[in-house]
mmCIF file of C-alpha atoms and ligand atoms in Angstrom:
data_model
loop_
_atom_site.group_PDB
_atom_site.id
_atom_site.type_symbol
_atom_site.label_atom_id
_atom_site.label_comp_id
_atom_site.label_asym_id
_atom_site.label_seq_id
_atom_site.Cartn_x
_atom_site.Cartn_y
_atom_site.Cartn_z
ATOM 1 C CA MET R 1 -86.192 -19.466 -6.811
ATOM 2 C CA PRO R 2 -82.414 -18.470 -6.552
ATOM 3 C CA THR R 3 -81.546 -14.725 -7.848
ATOM 4 C CA ILE R 4 -80.666 -14.875 -11.375
ATOM 5 C CA ILE R 5 -78.472 -12.952 -11.861
ATOM 6 C CA ASP R 6 -79.386 -11.203 -15.173
ATOM 7 C CA GLY R 7 -75.853 -10.121 -17.151
ATOM 8 C CA ARG R 8 -78.123 -8.337 -19.972
ATOM 9 C CA LYS R 9 -80.227 -5.661 -17.651
ATOM 10 C CA THR R 10 -76.292 -5.015 -15.600
ATOM 11 C CA SER R 11 -75.036 -4.115 -18.786
ATOM 12 C CA GLU R 12 -77.315 -1.975 -20.380
ATOM 13 C CA GLN R 13 -77.328 0.177 -16.953
ATOM 14 C CA ILE R 14 -73.533 -0.027 -17.121
ATOM 15 C CA LYS R 15 -73.952 1.395 -20.486
ATOM 16 C CA SER R 16 -76.045 3.812 -19.346
ATOM 17 C CA GLU R 17 -74.173 5.413 -16.989
ATOM 18 C CA ILE R 18 -71.079 5.255 -19.192
ATOM 19 C CA ALA R 19 -73.439 7.155 -22.022
ATOM 20 C CA ALA R 20 -74.672 9.603 -19.067
ATOM 21 C CA GLN R 21 -71.011 9.915 -18.445
ATOM 22 C CA VAL R 22 -69.509 10.944 -21.763
ATOM 23 C CA SER R 23 -72.923 13.335 -21.950
ATOM 24 C CA GLU R 24 -70.935 14.987 -19.126
ATOM 25 C CA ILE R 25 -67.875 14.965 -20.731
ATOM 26 C CA LYS R 26 -69.490 16.706 -23.852
ATOM 27 C CA ALA R 27 -70.726 20.084 -21.874
ATOM 28 C CA LYS R 28 -67.272 20.356 -20.502
ATOM 29 C CA GLY R 29 -65.957 20.542 -23.776
ATOM 30 C CA GLY R 30 -63.668 17.286 -22.792
ATOM 31 C CA LYS R 31 -62.683 13.832 -24.820
ATOM 32 C CA ILE R 32 -65.109 12.065 -25.785
ATOM 33 C CA PRO R 33 -63.440 8.225 -25.434
ATOM 34 C CA HIS R 34 -62.292 7.262 -28.605
ATOM 35 C CA LEU R 35 -61.575 3.040 -29.335
ATOM 36 C CA ALA R 36 -60.039 1.383 -32.508
ATOM 37 C CA ALA R 37 -60.637 -1.909 -33.263
ATOM 38 C CA VAL R 38 -58.367 -4.073 -35.572
ATOM 39 C CA LEU R 39 -59.992 -7.190 -37.388
ATOM 40 C CA VAL R 40 -58.030 -9.256 -39.669
ATOM 41 C CA GLY R 41 -59.640 -11.543 -42.127
ATOM 42 C CA ASN R 42 -63.659 -12.688 -42.113
ATOM 43 C CA ASP R 43 -64.330 -14.801 -40.168
ATOM 44 C CA GLY R 44 -68.315 -14.457 -39.342
ATOM 45 C CA ALA R 45 -67.345 -14.343 -35.608
ATOM 46 C CA SER R 46 -65.416 -11.986 -35.090
ATOM 47 C CA GLN R 47 -67.256 -10.116 -37.719
ATOM 48 C CA THR R 48 -69.697 -10.011 -35.234
ATOM 49 C CA TYR R 49 -67.867 -9.468 -31.767
ATOM 50 C CA VAL R 50 -66.212 -6.215 -33.408
ATOM 51 C CA GLY R 51 -69.189 -5.093 -34.858
ATOM 52 C CA ALA R 52 -70.744 -5.261 -31.884
ATOM 53 C CA LYS R 53 -68.516 -3.465 -30.269
ATOM 54 C CA VAL R 54 -68.397 -0.439 -32.607
ATOM 55 C CA LYS R 55 -72.337 -0.279 -32.270
ATOM 56 C CA ALA R 56 -72.235 -0.216 -28.233
ATOM 57 C CA CYS R 57 -69.485 2.032 -28.661
ATOM 58 C CA GLU R 58 -71.912 4.171 -30.596
ATOM 59 C CA GLN R 59 -74.727 3.669 -28.300
ATOM 60 C CA VAL R 60 -72.696 5.576 -25.550
ATOM 61 C CA GLY R 61 -71.663 8.115 -27.751
ATOM 62 C CA PHE R 62 -68.197 7.303 -27.413
ATOM 63 C CA GLU R 63 -66.204 7.415 -30.503
ATOM 64 C CA SER R 64 -64.904 4.211 -32.590
ATOM 65 C CA THR R 65 -62.825 3.290 -35.823
ATOM 66 C CA LEU R 66 -62.777 0.000 -37.595
ATOM 67 C CA VAL R 67 -59.638 -1.091 -38.621
ATOM 68 C CA ARG R 68 -59.645 -3.849 -41.223
ATOM 69 C CA LEU R 69 -56.691 -6.306 -42.271
ATOM 70 C CA GLU R 70 -56.940 -8.686 -44.961
ATOM 71 C CA GLU R 71 -56.204 -12.280 -44.133
ATOM 72 C CA THR R 72 -52.782 -11.659 -45.761
ATOM 73 C CA VAL R 73 -51.499 -8.537 -43.768
ATOM 74 C CA THR R 74 -48.390 -9.610 -42.520
ATOM 75 C CA GLU R 75 -46.994 -9.792 -38.587
ATOM 76 C CA GLY R 76 -45.134 -6.698 -39.784
ATOM 77 C CA GLU R 77 -47.756 -4.779 -41.106
ATOM 78 C CA LEU R 78 -49.750 -5.337 -38.235
ATOM 79 C CA LEU R 79 -47.393 -4.672 -35.543
ATOM 80 C CA LYS R 80 -47.102 -1.431 -37.634
ATOM 81 C CA VAL R 81 -50.880 -0.910 -37.585
ATOM 82 C CA VAL R 82 -50.513 -1.229 -33.603
ATOM 83 C CA GLN R 83 -47.604 1.041 -33.258
ATOM 84 C CA ASP R 84 -49.355 3.951 -35.357
ATOM 85 C CA ILE R 85 -52.484 3.243 -32.730
ATOM 86 C CA ASN R 86 -50.195 3.674 -29.486
ATOM 87 C CA GLN R 87 -48.609 7.140 -30.951
ATOM 88 C CA ASN R 88 -51.844 8.269 -31.821
ATOM 89 C CA PRO R 89 -53.594 10.542 -28.980
ATOM 90 C CA ALA R 90 -56.544 10.726 -30.454
ATOM 91 C CA ILE R 91 -57.280 6.979 -29.943
ATOM 92 C CA ASP R 92 -57.384 5.351 -25.902
ATOM 93 C CA GLY R 93 -58.073 2.197 -26.731
ATOM 94 C CA LEU R 94 -57.159 -0.420 -28.607
ATOM 95 C CA ILE R 95 -58.428 -3.724 -29.261
ATOM 96 C CA VAL R 96 -57.472 -6.184 -31.768
ATOM 97 C CA GLN R 97 -59.647 -9.455 -32.752
ATOM 98 C CA LEU R 98 -58.776 -12.857 -31.762
ATOM 99 C CA PRO R 99 -57.662 -15.142 -33.483
ATOM 100 C CA LEU R 100 -55.511 -13.715 -35.628
ATOM 101 C CA PRO R 101 -54.510 -16.033 -38.513
ATOM 102 C CA ASN R 102 -51.906 -18.903 -38.098
ATOM 103 C CA HIS R 103 -48.942 -16.562 -39.492
ATOM 104 C CA ILE R 104 -48.575 -13.778 -37.640
ATOM 105 C CA SER R 105 -47.592 -14.313 -33.625
ATOM 106 C CA VAL R 106 -50.354 -13.585 -31.092
ATOM 107 C CA GLU R 107 -47.789 -13.280 -28.566
ATOM 108 C CA LYS R 108 -45.890 -10.438 -30.209
ATOM 109 C CA VAL R 109 -48.729 -8.344 -31.511
ATOM 110 C CA THR R 110 -49.785 -8.477 -27.918
ATOM 111 C CA ASN R 111 -46.932 -7.058 -26.466
ATOM 112 C CA LYS R 112 -47.176 -4.589 -28.585
ATOM 113 C CA ILE R 113 -49.482 -3.217 -27.698
ATOM 114 C CA LYS R 114 -48.850 0.130 -25.468
ATOM 115 C CA PRO R 115 -50.544 -0.978 -21.557
ATOM 116 C CA GLU R 116 -52.108 2.017 -21.540
ATOM 117 C CA LYS R 117 -54.369 1.524 -24.747
ATOM 118 C CA ASP R 118 -54.484 -1.915 -23.733
ATOM 119 C CA VAL R 119 -58.509 -1.921 -22.957
ATOM 120 C CA ASP R 120 -58.464 -5.901 -23.377
ATOM 121 C CA GLY R 121 -56.121 -6.210 -20.133
ATOM 122 C CA PHE R 122 -54.185 -8.775 -22.472
ATOM 123 C CA THR R 123 -50.892 -7.475 -21.609
ATOM 124 C CA PRO R 124 -48.330 -8.919 -19.683
ATOM 125 C CA ALA R 125 -48.181 -5.261 -18.328
ATOM 126 C CA ASN R 126 -51.683 -5.415 -16.996
ATOM 127 C CA VAL R 127 -52.336 -8.830 -15.692
ATOM 128 C CA GLY R 128 -48.954 -8.309 -13.545
ATOM 129 C CA ARG R 129 -50.587 -4.831 -12.201
ATOM 130 C CA MET R 130 -54.196 -6.544 -11.538
ATOM 131 C CA THR R 131 -52.098 -9.852 -9.505
ATOM 132 C CA LEU R 132 -50.399 -7.072 -7.722
ATOM 133 C CA GLY R 133 -53.243 -5.999 -6.713
ATOM 134 C CA TRP R 134 -52.676 -1.994 -9.254
ATOM 135 C CA PRO R 135 -55.198 -0.595 -10.875
ATOM 136 C CA ALA R 136 -55.359 -2.076 -14.471
ATOM 137 C CA TYR R 137 -57.098 -2.665 -17.328
ATOM 138 C CA VAL R 138 -58.827 -6.261 -15.924
ATOM 139 C CA ALA R 139 -59.960 -8.487 -19.093
ATOM 140 C CA ALA R 140 -63.583 -8.086 -20.224
ATOM 141 C CA THR R 141 -65.165 -11.579 -18.946
ATOM 142 C CA PRO R 142 -63.219 -11.098 -15.421
ATOM 143 C CA TYR R 143 -64.205 -7.998 -15.123
ATOM 144 C CA GLY R 144 -68.265 -8.656 -16.275
ATOM 145 C CA ILE R 145 -68.127 -11.646 -13.549
ATOM 146 C CA VAL R 146 -66.913 -9.542 -10.689
ATOM 147 C CA GLU R 147 -69.178 -6.223 -11.149
ATOM 148 C CA LEU R 148 -72.129 -9.165 -11.218
ATOM 149 C CA LEU R 149 -71.228 -9.904 -8.010
ATOM 150 C CA LYS R 150 -70.844 -6.528 -6.387
ATOM 151 C CA ARG R 151 -74.470 -5.473 -8.200
ATOM 152 C CA TYR R 152 -76.080 -8.433 -6.976
ATOM 153 C CA ALA R 153 -74.203 -7.694 -3.442
ATOM 154 C CA ILE R 154 -73.334 -11.311 -3.764
ATOM 155 C CA GLU R 155 -71.141 -11.880 -0.333
ATOM 156 C CA THR R 156 -67.116 -13.022 -1.135
ATOM 157 C CA ALA R 157 -65.097 -12.668 1.978
ATOM 158 C CA GLY R 158 -64.265 -15.962 3.563
ATOM 159 C CA LYS R 159 -65.829 -17.876 1.328
ATOM 160 C CA HIS R 160 -64.945 -21.244 -0.714
ATOM 161 C CA CYS R 161 -63.927 -20.065 -4.427
ATOM 162 C CA VAL R 162 -63.921 -22.908 -6.967
ATOM 163 C CA VAL R 163 -62.911 -21.510 -10.467
ATOM 164 C CA ILE R 164 -62.905 -24.537 -13.177
ATOM 165 C CA GLY R 165 -61.223 -23.929 -15.857
ATOM 166 C CA ARG R 166 -57.662 -21.933 -16.134
ATOM 167 C CA SER R 167 -57.921 -19.940 -19.276
ATOM 168 C CA HIS R 168 -55.370 -17.134 -19.395
ATOM 169 C CA ILE R 169 -58.392 -15.152 -20.407
ATOM 170 C CA VAL R 170 -60.966 -16.175 -17.796
ATOM 171 C CA GLY R 171 -60.272 -19.088 -15.136
ATOM 172 C CA SER R 172 -56.662 -17.806 -14.056
ATOM 173 C CA PRO R 173 -57.593 -14.381 -13.525
ATOM 174 C CA MET R 174 -60.891 -15.145 -12.147
ATOM 175 C CA SER R 175 -58.938 -17.133 -9.400
ATOM 176 C CA ILE R 176 -56.635 -14.063 -8.754
ATOM 177 C CA LEU R 177 -59.300 -11.927 -8.746
ATOM 178 C CA MET R 178 -61.439 -13.918 -5.914
ATOM 179 C CA ALA R 179 -58.483 -14.100 -3.974
ATOM 180 C CA ARG R 180 -57.550 -10.618 -3.946
ATOM 181 C CA ASN R 181 -57.495 -9.136 -0.242
ATOM 182 C CA GLU R 182 -60.482 -5.954 -1.550
ATOM 183 C CA TYR R 183 -64.424 -6.834 -2.392
ATOM 184 C CA PRO R 184 -65.603 -9.131 -4.187
ATOM 185 C CA GLY R 185 -62.773 -11.213 -3.124
ATOM 186 C CA ASN R 186 -61.266 -12.230 0.096
ATOM 187 C CA CYS R 187 -62.107 -15.651 -0.801
ATOM 188 C CA THR R 188 -60.482 -19.558 -0.366
ATOM 189 C CA VAL R 189 -60.096 -20.146 -4.034
ATOM 190 C CA THR R 190 -59.504 -23.536 -5.669
ATOM 191 C CA LEU R 191 -58.681 -23.027 -9.578
ATOM 192 C CA THR R 192 -59.177 -26.547 -11.079
ATOM 193 C CA HIS R 193 -58.603 -27.995 -14.554
ATOM 194 C CA SER R 194 -58.466 -31.017 -16.939
ATOM 195 C CA ARG R 195 -55.999 -32.271 -14.638
ATOM 196 C CA THR R 196 -57.507 -31.920 -11.652
ATOM 197 C CA LYS R 197 -58.820 -35.032 -9.367
ATOM 198 C CA ASN R 198 -62.315 -35.402 -7.860
ATOM 199 C CA LEU R 199 -63.969 -32.271 -9.607
ATOM 200 C CA PRO R 200 -67.506 -32.845 -8.678
ATOM 201 C CA GLU R 201 -66.088 -33.079 -5.079
ATOM 202 C CA ILE R 202 -64.602 -30.411 -5.059
ATOM 203 C CA ALA R 203 -67.363 -28.308 -6.792
ATOM 204 C CA GLN R 204 -69.849 -29.521 -4.480
ATOM 205 C CA SER R 205 -67.902 -27.871 -1.418
ATOM 206 C CA ALA R 206 -67.734 -23.864 -3.227
ATOM 207 C CA ASP R 207 -70.124 -21.156 -1.878
ATOM 208 C CA ILE R 208 -68.878 -19.440 -5.318
ATOM 209 C CA LEU R 209 -69.214 -21.820 -8.312
ATOM 210 C CA ILE R 210 -67.078 -20.287 -11.140
ATOM 211 C CA VAL R 211 -67.392 -22.694 -14.434
ATOM 212 C CA ALA R 212 -65.228 -21.365 -17.371
ATOM 213 C CA LEU R 213 -64.379 -25.482 -19.349
ATOM 214 C CA GLY R 214 -66.059 -24.894 -22.193
ATOM 215 C CA LYS R 215 -68.145 -28.595 -21.908
ATOM 216 C CA PRO R 216 -71.946 -27.835 -22.344
ATOM 217 C CA GLY R 217 -73.314 -29.107 -19.193
ATOM 218 C CA PHE R 218 -70.440 -30.427 -17.347
ATOM 219 C CA VAL R 219 -72.156 -29.285 -14.243
ATOM 220 C CA THR R 220 -75.240 -31.237 -12.593
ATOM 221 C CA ALA R 221 -77.254 -30.133 -9.811
ATOM 222 C CA ASP R 222 -75.170 -32.927 -7.690
ATOM 223 C CA MET R 223 -71.944 -30.987 -7.907
ATOM 224 C CA VAL R 224 -73.229 -28.112 -6.512
ATOM 225 C CA LYS R 225 -74.010 -26.854 -2.178
ATOM 226 C CA GLU R 226 -76.780 -26.365 -1.390
ATOM 227 C CA GLY R 227 -76.728 -22.321 -1.806
ATOM 228 C CA ALA R 228 -74.607 -22.109 -3.829
ATOM 229 C CA VAL R 229 -74.000 -19.128 -6.446
ATOM 230 C CA VAL R 230 -73.326 -20.182 -9.662
ATOM 231 C CA ILE R 231 -71.545 -18.273 -12.463
ATOM 232 C CA ASP R 232 -71.583 -19.827 -15.866
ATOM 233 C CA VAL R 233 -69.243 -18.562 -18.670
ATOM 234 C CA GLY R 234 -69.662 -20.958 -20.840
ATOM 235 C CA ILE R 235 -71.353 -20.406 -24.141
ATOM 236 C CA HIS R 236 -72.413 -23.469 -27.169
ATOM 237 C CA ARG R 237 -74.433 -23.103 -29.737
ATOM 238 C CA VAL R 238 -77.107 -26.722 -29.780
ATOM 239 C CA GLU R 239 -79.435 -27.552 -32.646
ATOM 240 C CA ASP R 240 -82.712 -27.021 -31.998
ATOM 241 C CA VAL R 241 -85.486 -27.266 -33.862
ATOM 242 C CA SER R 242 -88.419 -25.451 -32.184
ATOM 243 C CA LYS R 243 -86.156 -22.501 -32.642
ATOM 244 C CA LYS R 244 -86.684 -19.829 -36.123
ATOM 245 C CA SER R 245 -82.751 -20.076 -36.355
ATOM 246 C CA GLY R 246 -82.661 -24.244 -35.986
ATOM 247 C CA PHE R 247 -80.250 -23.492 -32.329
ATOM 248 C CA ARG R 248 -80.251 -21.865 -29.101
ATOM 249 C CA LEU R 249 -77.639 -21.777 -26.564
ATOM 250 C CA ILE R 250 -76.594 -23.063 -23.141
ATOM 251 C CA GLY R 251 -73.616 -22.933 -20.808
ATOM 252 C CA ASP R 252 -71.658 -24.866 -18.924
ATOM 253 C CA VAL R 253 -73.719 -25.385 -16.003
ATOM 254 C CA LYS R 254 -77.235 -27.149 -16.769
ATOM 255 C CA PHE R 255 -79.162 -24.368 -15.707
ATOM 256 C CA GLU R 256 -82.612 -26.386 -14.467
ATOM 257 C CA GLU R 257 -81.560 -28.228 -12.014
ATOM 258 C CA VAL R 258 -79.034 -26.466 -10.525
ATOM 259 C CA ALA R 259 -81.151 -24.054 -10.524
ATOM 260 C CA THR R 260 -82.900 -26.055 -7.768
ATOM 261 C CA LYS R 261 -79.635 -25.495 -5.538
ATOM 262 C CA ALA R 262 -78.184 -22.817 -6.292
ATOM 263 C CA SER R 263 -79.275 -19.521 -3.885
ATOM 264 C CA ALA R 264 -77.898 -18.003 -7.151
ATOM 265 C CA ILE R 265 -76.932 -18.115 -10.926
ATOM 266 C CA THR R 266 -76.571 -16.175 -14.062
ATOM 267 C CA PRO R 267 -78.529 -17.584 -17.336
ATOM 268 C CA VAL R 268 -77.129 -18.239 -20.444
ATOM 269 C CA PRO R 269 -78.194 -17.047 -22.394
ATOM 270 C CA GLY R 270 -78.469 -13.099 -20.598
ATOM 271 C CA GLY R 271 -75.766 -14.093 -18.018
ATOM 272 C CA VAL R 272 -71.832 -12.972 -18.137
ATOM 273 C CA GLY R 273 -72.170 -12.678 -21.498
ATOM 274 C CA PRO R 274 -73.480 -9.233 -21.865
ATOM 275 C CA MET R 275 -71.307 -7.981 -19.442
ATOM 276 C CA THR R 276 -67.937 -8.064 -21.849
ATOM 277 C CA ILE R 277 -69.105 -4.755 -24.136
ATOM 278 C CA ALA R 278 -70.045 -3.642 -21.367
ATOM 279 C CA SER R 279 -66.824 -4.063 -19.546
ATOM 280 C CA LEU R 280 -64.502 -2.796 -22.590
ATOM 281 C CA LEU R 281 -66.878 0.574 -22.431
ATOM 282 C CA HIS R 282 -65.894 0.703 -19.085
ATOM 283 C CA ASN R 283 -62.000 0.289 -19.769
ATOM 284 C CA THR R 284 -61.959 2.892 -22.595
ATOM 285 C CA LEU R 285 -63.417 5.239 -20.553
ATOM 286 C CA LEU R 286 -61.102 4.212 -17.822
ATOM 287 C CA ALA R 287 -58.309 5.135 -20.360
ATOM 288 C CA ALA R 288 -59.819 8.318 -21.441
ATOM 289 C CA GLU R 289 -59.951 9.696 -18.415
ATOM 290 C CA GLY R 290 -56.043 8.745 -17.973
ATOM 291 C CA LYS R 291 -57.058 6.638 -14.537
ATOM 292 C CA ILE R 292 -54.921 3.654 -14.579
ATOM 293 C CA TYR R 293 -51.842 4.708 -15.962
ATOM 294 C CA SER R 294 -51.929 8.882 -15.039
ATOM 295 C CA LYS R 295 -51.075 10.845 -18.021
HETATM 296 P P1 LIG O 1 -60.601 -22.507 -22.663
HETATM 297 O O1 LIG O 1 -61.000 -23.624 -23.801
HETATM 298 O O2 LIG O 1 -59.346 -21.767 -23.476
HETATM 299 O O3 LIG O 1 -59.975 -23.286 -21.662
HETATM 300 C C1 LIG O 1 -60.864 -24.356 -20.612
HETATM 301 C C2 LIG O 1 -60.127 -24.917 -19.481
HETATM 302 O O4 LIG O 1 -61.361 -25.255 -19.111
HETATM 303 C C3 LIG O 1 -58.611 -25.031 -19.280
HETATM 304 O O5 LIG O 1 -57.949 -24.261 -18.826
HETATM 305 C C4 LIG O 1 -58.773 -26.690 -19.425
HETATM 306 O O6 LIG O 1 -57.935 -26.847 -18.034
HETATM 307 C C5 LIG O 1 -59.739 -26.896 -18.325
HETATM 308 N N1 LIG O 1 -61.459 -28.108 -18.750
HETATM 309 C C6 LIG O 1 -60.937 -29.161 -19.553
HETATM 310 N N2 LIG O 1 -62.231 -29.231 -19.405
HETATM 311 C C7 LIG O 1 -62.191 -30.098 -17.877
HETATM 312 C C8 LIG O 1 -62.588 -30.588 -17.094
HETATM 313 N N3 LIG O 1 -63.376 -32.307 -17.780
HETATM 314 N N4 LIG O 1 -62.533 -30.880 -16.280
HETATM 315 C C9 LIG O 1 -62.153 -29.157 -15.545
HETATM 316 N N5 LIG O 1 -61.368 -28.310 -16.520
HETATM 317 C C10 LIG O 1 -61.228 -28.710 -17.425
HETATM 318 O O7 LIG O 1 -61.603 -22.187 -22.627
HETATM 319 P P2 LIG O 1 -61.978 -20.404 -22.272
HETATM 320 O O8 LIG O 1 -61.883 -19.492 -23.591
HETATM 321 O O9 LIG O 1 -61.881 -20.282 -20.427
HETATM 322 O O10 LIG O 1 -63.624 -20.524 -21.856
HETATM 323 C C11 LIG O 1 -64.318 -21.279 -21.399
HETATM 324 C C12 LIG O 1 -65.752 -20.903 -22.005
HETATM 325 O O11 LIG O 1 -66.556 -19.448 -21.788
HETATM 326 C C13 LIG O 1 -66.255 -21.705 -23.699
HETATM 327 O O12 LIG O 1 -67.490 -21.854 -23.894
HETATM 328 C C14 LIG O 1 -66.501 -20.090 -23.697
HETATM 329 O O13 LIG O 1 -67.137 -20.077 -24.836
HETATM 330 C C15 LIG O 1 -66.625 -19.087 -22.928
HETATM 331 N N6 LIG O 1 -66.191 -17.825 -22.727
HETATM 332 C C16 LIG O 1 -68.230 -17.091 -22.894
HETATM 333 C C17 LIG O 1 -67.492 -16.143 -22.681
HETATM 334 C C18 LIG O 1 -68.135 -15.544 -22.606
HETATM 335 O O14 LIG O 1 -68.684 -13.840 -22.641
HETATM 336 N N7 LIG O 1 -69.780 -15.201 -21.796
HETATM 337 C C19 LIG O 1 -65.714 -15.308 -23.043
HETATM 338 C C20 LIG O 1 -65.514 -15.846 -23.166
HETATM 339 C C21 LIG O 1 -65.184 -17.661 -22.795
#
């Protein structure tokens, strides 16, 4: 049986570590970390994600502010909200929930966020700093994966890491992090994408396979080397009449068959997913402490 890399348990552990740090800050009369989340419109999934982030803040003792704006808000008005939060010394971290309505430029809004408060790690400043190996806010999903590898003491130096998918929020940063000259890293990295030829052969040569292409059950056992570590980022709802909800969640990896070959694997649900909120809390704590950018 492979090691099941349990993201749910690990994220709870991280949350309790952060809660303990907040108690210490409180005891010393220090500043309580404060996250502001901006939500535009009424998209159901976005409301759920933001709601979960705000609830997690409460759980660990952070302060939080949720700014809700109408779907019809103008780009200028949203930029002004971001600017006001940038300048508000009471707020340490700021996230703008994506996607935004079509009439608003994600690029302009992202660029407006003060890098010192960019706890999502989406601004060019933080992506650049991460690439340079400087202290940076690393985006939640890649950071969560790095943390899982660390906490499960997965050996990475000299290993071949294959990343499937090159999105800006998962695949690309993951490839950079795994190649860095530190632990976890020092891998020889192959970044694959929709135009890659011979993907199954490349995947088969991976010691560490990180899968983030957004196609349910794409990775099958014949694409995986015996003993590989498999990290499944994908998350999809599929119909399941046996469930009360009528659906269940699956990943980009066919878990049952790949688990028979892997030495360690993340399940879906309960793998990478729960780590993202823990990562956001971690970044917000760093922001409050001024650990990335000295204040
Ligand atoms: P995306 O759609 O932005 O990018 C997908 C990438 O996969 C692209 O770079 C594309 O080139 C590549 N790709 C597509 N088809 C391919 C193929 N046949 N072979 C090789 N590469 C191919 O996706 P994303 O935002 O990175 O998300 C990927 C998956 O991860 C989705 O299922 C998403 O829901 C999930 N996700 C989960 C979390 C989490 O917290 N667990 C966070 C972010 C994304």
